[in-house]
PDB file of C-alpha atoms in Angstrom:
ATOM      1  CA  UNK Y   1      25.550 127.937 -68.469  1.00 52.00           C
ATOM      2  CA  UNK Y   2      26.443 131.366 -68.171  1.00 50.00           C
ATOM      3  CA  UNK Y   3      25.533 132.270 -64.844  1.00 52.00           C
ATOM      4  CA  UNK Y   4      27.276 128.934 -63.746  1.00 52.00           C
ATOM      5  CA  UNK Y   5      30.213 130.243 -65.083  1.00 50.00           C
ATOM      6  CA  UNK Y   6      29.743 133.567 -63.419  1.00 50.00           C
ATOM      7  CA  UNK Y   7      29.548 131.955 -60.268  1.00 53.00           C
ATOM      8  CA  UNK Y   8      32.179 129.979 -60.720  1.00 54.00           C
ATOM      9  CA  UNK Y   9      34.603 132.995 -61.335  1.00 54.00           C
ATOM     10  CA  UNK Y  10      33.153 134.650 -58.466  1.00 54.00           C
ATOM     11  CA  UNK Y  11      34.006 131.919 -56.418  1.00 51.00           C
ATOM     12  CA  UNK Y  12      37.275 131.721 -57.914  1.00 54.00           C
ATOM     13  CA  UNK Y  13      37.941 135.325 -57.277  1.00 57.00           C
ATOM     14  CA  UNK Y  14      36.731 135.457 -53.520  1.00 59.00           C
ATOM     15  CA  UNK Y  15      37.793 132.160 -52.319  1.00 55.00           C
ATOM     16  CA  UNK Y  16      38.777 133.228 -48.770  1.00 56.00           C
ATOM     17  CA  UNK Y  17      35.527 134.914 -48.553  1.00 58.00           C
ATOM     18  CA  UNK Y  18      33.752 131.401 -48.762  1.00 59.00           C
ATOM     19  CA  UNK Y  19      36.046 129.903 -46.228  1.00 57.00           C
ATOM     20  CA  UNK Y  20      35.643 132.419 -43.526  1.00 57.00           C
ATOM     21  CA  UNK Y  21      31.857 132.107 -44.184  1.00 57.00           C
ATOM     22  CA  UNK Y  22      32.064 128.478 -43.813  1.00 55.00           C
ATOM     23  CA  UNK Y  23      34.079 128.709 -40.054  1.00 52.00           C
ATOM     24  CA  UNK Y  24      32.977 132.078 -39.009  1.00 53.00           C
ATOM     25  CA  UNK Y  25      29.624 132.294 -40.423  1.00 54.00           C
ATOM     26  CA  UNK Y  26      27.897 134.142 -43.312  1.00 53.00           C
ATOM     27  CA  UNK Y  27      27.764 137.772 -41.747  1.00 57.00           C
ATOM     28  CA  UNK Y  28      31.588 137.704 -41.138  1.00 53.00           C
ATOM     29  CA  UNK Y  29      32.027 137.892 -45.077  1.00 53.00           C
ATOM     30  CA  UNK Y  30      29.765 140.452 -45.254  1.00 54.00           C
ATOM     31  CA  UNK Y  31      31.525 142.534 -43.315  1.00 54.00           C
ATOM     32  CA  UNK Y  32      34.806 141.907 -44.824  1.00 53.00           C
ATOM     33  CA  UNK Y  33      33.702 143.516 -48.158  1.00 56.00           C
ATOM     34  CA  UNK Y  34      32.047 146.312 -46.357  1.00 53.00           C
ATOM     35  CA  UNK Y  35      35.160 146.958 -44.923  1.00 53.00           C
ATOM     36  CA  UNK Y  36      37.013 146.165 -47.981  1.00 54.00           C
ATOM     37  CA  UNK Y  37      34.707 148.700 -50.206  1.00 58.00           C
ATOM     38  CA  UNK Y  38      34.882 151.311 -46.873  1.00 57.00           C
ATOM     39  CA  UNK Y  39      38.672 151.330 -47.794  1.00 56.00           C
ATOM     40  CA  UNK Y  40      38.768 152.276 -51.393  1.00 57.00           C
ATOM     41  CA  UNK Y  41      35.362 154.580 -51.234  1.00 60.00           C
ATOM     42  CA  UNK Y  42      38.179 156.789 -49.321  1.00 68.00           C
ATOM     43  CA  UNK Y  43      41.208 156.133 -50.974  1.00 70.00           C
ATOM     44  CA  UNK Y  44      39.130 157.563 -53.912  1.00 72.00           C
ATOM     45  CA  UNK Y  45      38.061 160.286 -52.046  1.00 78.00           C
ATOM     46  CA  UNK Y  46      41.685 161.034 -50.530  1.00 81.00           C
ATOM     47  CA  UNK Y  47      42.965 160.999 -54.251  1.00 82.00           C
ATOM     48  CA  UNK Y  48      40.223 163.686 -55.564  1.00 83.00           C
ATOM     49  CA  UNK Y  49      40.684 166.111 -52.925  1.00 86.00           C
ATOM     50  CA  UNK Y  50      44.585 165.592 -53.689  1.00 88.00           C
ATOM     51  CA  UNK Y  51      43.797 166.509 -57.228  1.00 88.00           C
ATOM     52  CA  UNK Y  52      41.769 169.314 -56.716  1.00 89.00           C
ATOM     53  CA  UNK Y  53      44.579 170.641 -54.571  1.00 92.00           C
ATOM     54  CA  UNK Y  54      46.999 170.553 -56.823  1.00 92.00           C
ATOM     55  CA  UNK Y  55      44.631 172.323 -59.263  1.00 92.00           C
ATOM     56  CA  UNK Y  56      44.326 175.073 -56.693  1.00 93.00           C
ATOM     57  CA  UNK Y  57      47.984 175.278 -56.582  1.00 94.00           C
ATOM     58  CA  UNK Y  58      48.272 175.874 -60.103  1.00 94.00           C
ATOM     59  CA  UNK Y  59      45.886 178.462 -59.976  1.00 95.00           C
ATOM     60  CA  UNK Y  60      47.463 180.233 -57.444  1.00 96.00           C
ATOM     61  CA  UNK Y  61      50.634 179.981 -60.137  1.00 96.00           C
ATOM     62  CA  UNK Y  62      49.245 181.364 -62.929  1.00 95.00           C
ATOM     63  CA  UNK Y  63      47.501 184.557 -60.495  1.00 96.00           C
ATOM     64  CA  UNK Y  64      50.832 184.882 -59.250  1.00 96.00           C
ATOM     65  CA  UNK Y  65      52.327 185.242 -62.923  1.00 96.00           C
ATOM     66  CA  UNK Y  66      49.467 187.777 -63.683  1.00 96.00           C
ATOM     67  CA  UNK Y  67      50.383 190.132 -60.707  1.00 96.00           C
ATOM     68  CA  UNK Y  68      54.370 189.587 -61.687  1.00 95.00           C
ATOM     69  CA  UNK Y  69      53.685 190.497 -65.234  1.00 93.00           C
ATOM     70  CA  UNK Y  70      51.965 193.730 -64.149  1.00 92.00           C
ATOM     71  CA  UNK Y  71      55.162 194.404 -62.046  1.00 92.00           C
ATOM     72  CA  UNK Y  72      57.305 193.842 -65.105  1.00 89.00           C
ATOM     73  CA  UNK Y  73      59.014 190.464 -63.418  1.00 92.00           C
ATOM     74  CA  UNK Y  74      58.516 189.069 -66.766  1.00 91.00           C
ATOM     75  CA  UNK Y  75      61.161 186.624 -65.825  1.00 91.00           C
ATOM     76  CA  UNK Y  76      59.146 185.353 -62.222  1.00 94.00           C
ATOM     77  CA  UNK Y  77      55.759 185.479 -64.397  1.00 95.00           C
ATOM     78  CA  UNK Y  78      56.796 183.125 -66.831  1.00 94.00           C
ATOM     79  CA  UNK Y  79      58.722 180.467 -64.333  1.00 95.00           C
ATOM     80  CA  UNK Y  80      55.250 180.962 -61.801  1.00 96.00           C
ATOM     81  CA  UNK Y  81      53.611 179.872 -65.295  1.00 96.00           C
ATOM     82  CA  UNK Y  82      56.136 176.525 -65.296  1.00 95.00           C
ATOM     83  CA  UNK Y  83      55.565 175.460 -61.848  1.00 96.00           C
ATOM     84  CA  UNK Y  84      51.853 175.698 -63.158  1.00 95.00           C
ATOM     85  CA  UNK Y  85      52.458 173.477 -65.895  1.00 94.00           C
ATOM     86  CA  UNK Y  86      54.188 170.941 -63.102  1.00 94.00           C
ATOM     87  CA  UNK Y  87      51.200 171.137 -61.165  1.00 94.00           C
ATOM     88  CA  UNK Y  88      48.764 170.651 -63.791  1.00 91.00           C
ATOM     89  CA  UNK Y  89      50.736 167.328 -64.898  1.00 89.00           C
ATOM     90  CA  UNK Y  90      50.617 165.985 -61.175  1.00 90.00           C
ATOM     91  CA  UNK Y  91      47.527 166.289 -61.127  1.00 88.00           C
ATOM     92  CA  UNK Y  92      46.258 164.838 -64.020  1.00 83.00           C
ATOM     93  CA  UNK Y  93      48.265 161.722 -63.364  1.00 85.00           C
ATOM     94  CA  UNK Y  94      46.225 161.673 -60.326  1.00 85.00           C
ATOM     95  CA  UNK Y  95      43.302 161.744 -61.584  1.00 79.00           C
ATOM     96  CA  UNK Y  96      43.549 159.228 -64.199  1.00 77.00           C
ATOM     97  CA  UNK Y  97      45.036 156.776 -61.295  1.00 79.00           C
ATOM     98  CA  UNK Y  98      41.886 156.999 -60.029  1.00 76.00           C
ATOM     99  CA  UNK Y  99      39.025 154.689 -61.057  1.00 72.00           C
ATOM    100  CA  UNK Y 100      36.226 157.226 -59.766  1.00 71.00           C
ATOM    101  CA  UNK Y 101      36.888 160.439 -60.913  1.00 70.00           C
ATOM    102  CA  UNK Y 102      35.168 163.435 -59.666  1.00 78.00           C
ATOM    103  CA  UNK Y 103      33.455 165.608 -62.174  1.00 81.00           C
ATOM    104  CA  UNK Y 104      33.942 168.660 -59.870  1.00 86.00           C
ATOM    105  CA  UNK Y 105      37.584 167.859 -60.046  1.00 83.00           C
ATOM    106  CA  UNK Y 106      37.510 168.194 -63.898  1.00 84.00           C
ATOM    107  CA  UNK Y 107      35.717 171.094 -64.500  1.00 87.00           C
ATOM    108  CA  UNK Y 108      38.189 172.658 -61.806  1.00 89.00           C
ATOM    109  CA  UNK Y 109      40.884 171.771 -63.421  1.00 89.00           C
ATOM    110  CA  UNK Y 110      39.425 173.421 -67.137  1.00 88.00           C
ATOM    111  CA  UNK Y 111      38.617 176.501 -65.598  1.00 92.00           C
ATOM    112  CA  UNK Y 112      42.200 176.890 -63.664  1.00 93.00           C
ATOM    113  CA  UNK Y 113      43.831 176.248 -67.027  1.00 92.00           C
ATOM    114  CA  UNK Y 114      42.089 179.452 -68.752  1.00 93.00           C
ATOM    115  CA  UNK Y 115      43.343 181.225 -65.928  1.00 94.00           C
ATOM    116  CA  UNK Y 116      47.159 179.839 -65.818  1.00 94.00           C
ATOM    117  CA  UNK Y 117      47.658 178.783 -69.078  1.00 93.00           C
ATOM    118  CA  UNK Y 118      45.275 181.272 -71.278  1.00 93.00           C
ATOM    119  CA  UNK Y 119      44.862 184.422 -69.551  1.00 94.00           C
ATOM    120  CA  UNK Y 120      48.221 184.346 -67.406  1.00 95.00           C
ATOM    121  CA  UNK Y 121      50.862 183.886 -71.148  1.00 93.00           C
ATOM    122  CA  UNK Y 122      48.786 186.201 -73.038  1.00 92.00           C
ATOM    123  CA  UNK Y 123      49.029 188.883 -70.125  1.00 93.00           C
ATOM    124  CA  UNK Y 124      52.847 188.348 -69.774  1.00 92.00           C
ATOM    125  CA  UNK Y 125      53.251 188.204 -73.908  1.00 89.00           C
ATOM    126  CA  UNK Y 126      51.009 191.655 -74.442  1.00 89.00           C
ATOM    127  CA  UNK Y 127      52.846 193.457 -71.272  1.00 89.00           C
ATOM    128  CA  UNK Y 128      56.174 191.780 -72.262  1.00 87.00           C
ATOM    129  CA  UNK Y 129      56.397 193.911 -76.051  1.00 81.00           C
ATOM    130  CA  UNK Y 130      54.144 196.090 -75.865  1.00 77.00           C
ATOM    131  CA  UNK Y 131      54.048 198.542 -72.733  1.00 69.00           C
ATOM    132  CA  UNK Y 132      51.219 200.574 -74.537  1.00 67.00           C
ATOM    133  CA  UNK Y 133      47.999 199.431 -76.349  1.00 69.00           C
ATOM    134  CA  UNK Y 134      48.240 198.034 -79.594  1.00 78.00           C
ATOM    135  CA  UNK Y 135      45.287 196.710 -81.862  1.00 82.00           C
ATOM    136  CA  UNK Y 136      47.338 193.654 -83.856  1.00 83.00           C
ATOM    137  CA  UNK Y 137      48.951 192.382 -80.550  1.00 81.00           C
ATOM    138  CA  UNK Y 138      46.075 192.925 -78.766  1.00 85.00           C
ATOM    139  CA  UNK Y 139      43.928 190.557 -81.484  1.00 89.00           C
ATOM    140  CA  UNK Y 140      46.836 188.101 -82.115  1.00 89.00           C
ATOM    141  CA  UNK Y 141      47.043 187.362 -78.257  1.00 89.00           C
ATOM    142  CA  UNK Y 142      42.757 187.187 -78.334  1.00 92.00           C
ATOM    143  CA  UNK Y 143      43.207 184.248 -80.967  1.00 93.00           C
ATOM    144  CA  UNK Y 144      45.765 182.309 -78.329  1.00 91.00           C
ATOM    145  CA  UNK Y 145      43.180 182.676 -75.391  1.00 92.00           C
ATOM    146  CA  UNK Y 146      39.954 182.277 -77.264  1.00 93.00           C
ATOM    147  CA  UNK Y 147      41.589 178.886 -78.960  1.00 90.00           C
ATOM    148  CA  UNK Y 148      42.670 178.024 -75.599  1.00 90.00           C
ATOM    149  CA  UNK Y 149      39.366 177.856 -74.029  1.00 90.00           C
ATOM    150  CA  UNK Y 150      37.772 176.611 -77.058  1.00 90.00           C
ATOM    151  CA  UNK Y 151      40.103 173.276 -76.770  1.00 86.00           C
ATOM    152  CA  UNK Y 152      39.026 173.198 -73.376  1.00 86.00           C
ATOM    153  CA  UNK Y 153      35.257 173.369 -74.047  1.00 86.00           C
ATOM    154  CA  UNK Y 154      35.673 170.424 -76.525  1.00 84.00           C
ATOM    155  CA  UNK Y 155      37.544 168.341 -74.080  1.00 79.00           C
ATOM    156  CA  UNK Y 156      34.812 168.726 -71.437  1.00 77.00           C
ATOM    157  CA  UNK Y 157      32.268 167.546 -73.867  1.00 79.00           C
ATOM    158  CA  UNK Y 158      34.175 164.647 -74.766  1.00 75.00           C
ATOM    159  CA  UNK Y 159      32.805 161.567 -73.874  1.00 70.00           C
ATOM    160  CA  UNK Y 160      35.283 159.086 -71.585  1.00 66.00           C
ATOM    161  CA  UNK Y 161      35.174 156.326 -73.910  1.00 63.00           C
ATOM    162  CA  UNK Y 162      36.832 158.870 -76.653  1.00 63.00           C
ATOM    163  CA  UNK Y 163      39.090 160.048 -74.953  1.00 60.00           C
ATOM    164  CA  UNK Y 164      42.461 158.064 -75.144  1.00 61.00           C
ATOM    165  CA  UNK Y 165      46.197 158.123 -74.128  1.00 62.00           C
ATOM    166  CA  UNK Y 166      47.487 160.797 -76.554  1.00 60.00           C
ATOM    167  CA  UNK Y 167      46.537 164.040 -77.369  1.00 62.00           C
ATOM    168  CA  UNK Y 168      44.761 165.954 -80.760  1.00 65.00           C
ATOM    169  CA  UNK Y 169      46.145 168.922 -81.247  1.00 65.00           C
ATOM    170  CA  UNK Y 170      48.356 170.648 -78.398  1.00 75.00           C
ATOM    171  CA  UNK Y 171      47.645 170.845 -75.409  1.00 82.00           C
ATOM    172  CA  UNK Y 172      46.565 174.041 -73.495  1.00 86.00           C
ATOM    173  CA  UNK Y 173      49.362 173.098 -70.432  1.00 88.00           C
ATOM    174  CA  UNK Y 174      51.723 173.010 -73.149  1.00 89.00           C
ATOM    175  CA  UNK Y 175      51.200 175.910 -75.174  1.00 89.00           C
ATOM    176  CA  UNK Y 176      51.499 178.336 -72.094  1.00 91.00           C
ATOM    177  CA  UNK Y 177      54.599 176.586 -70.824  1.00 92.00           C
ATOM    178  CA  UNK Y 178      56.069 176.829 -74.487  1.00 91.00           C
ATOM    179  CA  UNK Y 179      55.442 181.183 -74.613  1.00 90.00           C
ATOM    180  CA  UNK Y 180      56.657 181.199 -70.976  1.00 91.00           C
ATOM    181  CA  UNK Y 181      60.029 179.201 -72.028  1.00 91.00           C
ATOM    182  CA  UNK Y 182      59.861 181.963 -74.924  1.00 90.00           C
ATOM    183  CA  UNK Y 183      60.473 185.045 -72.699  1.00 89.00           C
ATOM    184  CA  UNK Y 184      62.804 183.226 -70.541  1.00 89.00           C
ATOM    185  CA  UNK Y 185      65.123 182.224 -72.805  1.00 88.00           C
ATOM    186  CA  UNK Y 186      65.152 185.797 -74.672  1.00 86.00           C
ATOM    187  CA  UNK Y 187      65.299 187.252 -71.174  1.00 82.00           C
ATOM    188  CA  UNK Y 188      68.667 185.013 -70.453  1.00 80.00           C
ATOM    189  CA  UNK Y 189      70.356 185.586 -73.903  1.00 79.00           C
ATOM    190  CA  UNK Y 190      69.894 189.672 -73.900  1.00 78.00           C
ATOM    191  CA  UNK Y 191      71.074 189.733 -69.616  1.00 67.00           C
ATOM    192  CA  UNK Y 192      67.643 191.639 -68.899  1.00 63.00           C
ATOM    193  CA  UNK Y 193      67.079 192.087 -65.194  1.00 57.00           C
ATOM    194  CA  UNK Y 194      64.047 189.643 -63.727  1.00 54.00           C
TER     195      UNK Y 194
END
């Protein structure tokens, strides 16, 4: 009963497979599903190396924001930090279009979000008030980076079948972008040089 019915929604699903097997022999529909699963086997493969590009890209962002907050051009550090957060998002729509995800591709992606969206806002929000050290920014900024990696931990552990279309909590992406927006928009309202 069952596997009847199996086998009847195979056939169902693969029709032209049986008719070109029943004019052109069996091996002809063998091929065409080699061929067929040749196709998306590199489509997938296309689509990770896509993601893990962007990821790169955003990485290069948030270094970029690092070396601008260093130079005091707060106002370049925090929009490098933005075009971060735009490459983050493209690539994490790609990489939930795809069916086979890489697991290189996601740890990647964890890792270059301590760096752009941890490590990059706290530099820019220690350097941006306070030129010299000082302990309670200093430990206040430690809090932001250590919960930022934390989240990420948690989400790498996560299994796939938990994890769902909305978030818990906010997002690491979005808590850099907001303390970049932060110092741009206190940057435009005072008429500070970049």
């Amino acid at each position: 009963g069952e596997r009847n019915g199996y086998r009847q929604k195979e056939l169902n699903e693969n029709w032209w497979i049986y008719i070109f097997n029943y004019f052109l022999g069996n091996n002809f529909g063998a091929h065409c599903i080699l061929f067929y699963k040749s196709i998306f086997q590199k489509r997938d493969k296309i689509m990770n190396q896509l993601a893990n590009f962007l990821s790169v890209l955003s990485l290069s962002c948030g270094f970029a924001s690092i070396i601008f907050s260093l130079e005091s051009h707060f106002t370049f550090a925090s929009w490098a930090i933005i075009l971060s957060v735009i490459f983050d998002g493209l690539d994490g729509q790609i990489a939930r279009r795809n069916p086979t995800p890489s697991e290189f591709g996601k740890e990647l992606d964890s890792l270059v979000d301590v760096v752009s969206f941890g490590i990059s806002p706290s530099i820019l929000g220690y350097i941006f008030v306070y030129r010299n050290f000082y302990l309670l920014a200093t430990s206040v900024l430690f809090i932001y980076l250590f919960c930022s990696v934390f989240r990420l931990a948690k989400y790498n552990i996560t299994p796939k079948e938990k994890l769902t279309n909305y978030f818990y909590g906010l997002p690491t992406t979005v808590s850099g972008g907001i303390l970049a927006s932060f110092v741009l928009i206190y940057r435009k309202y005072t008429q500070l040089p970049p």
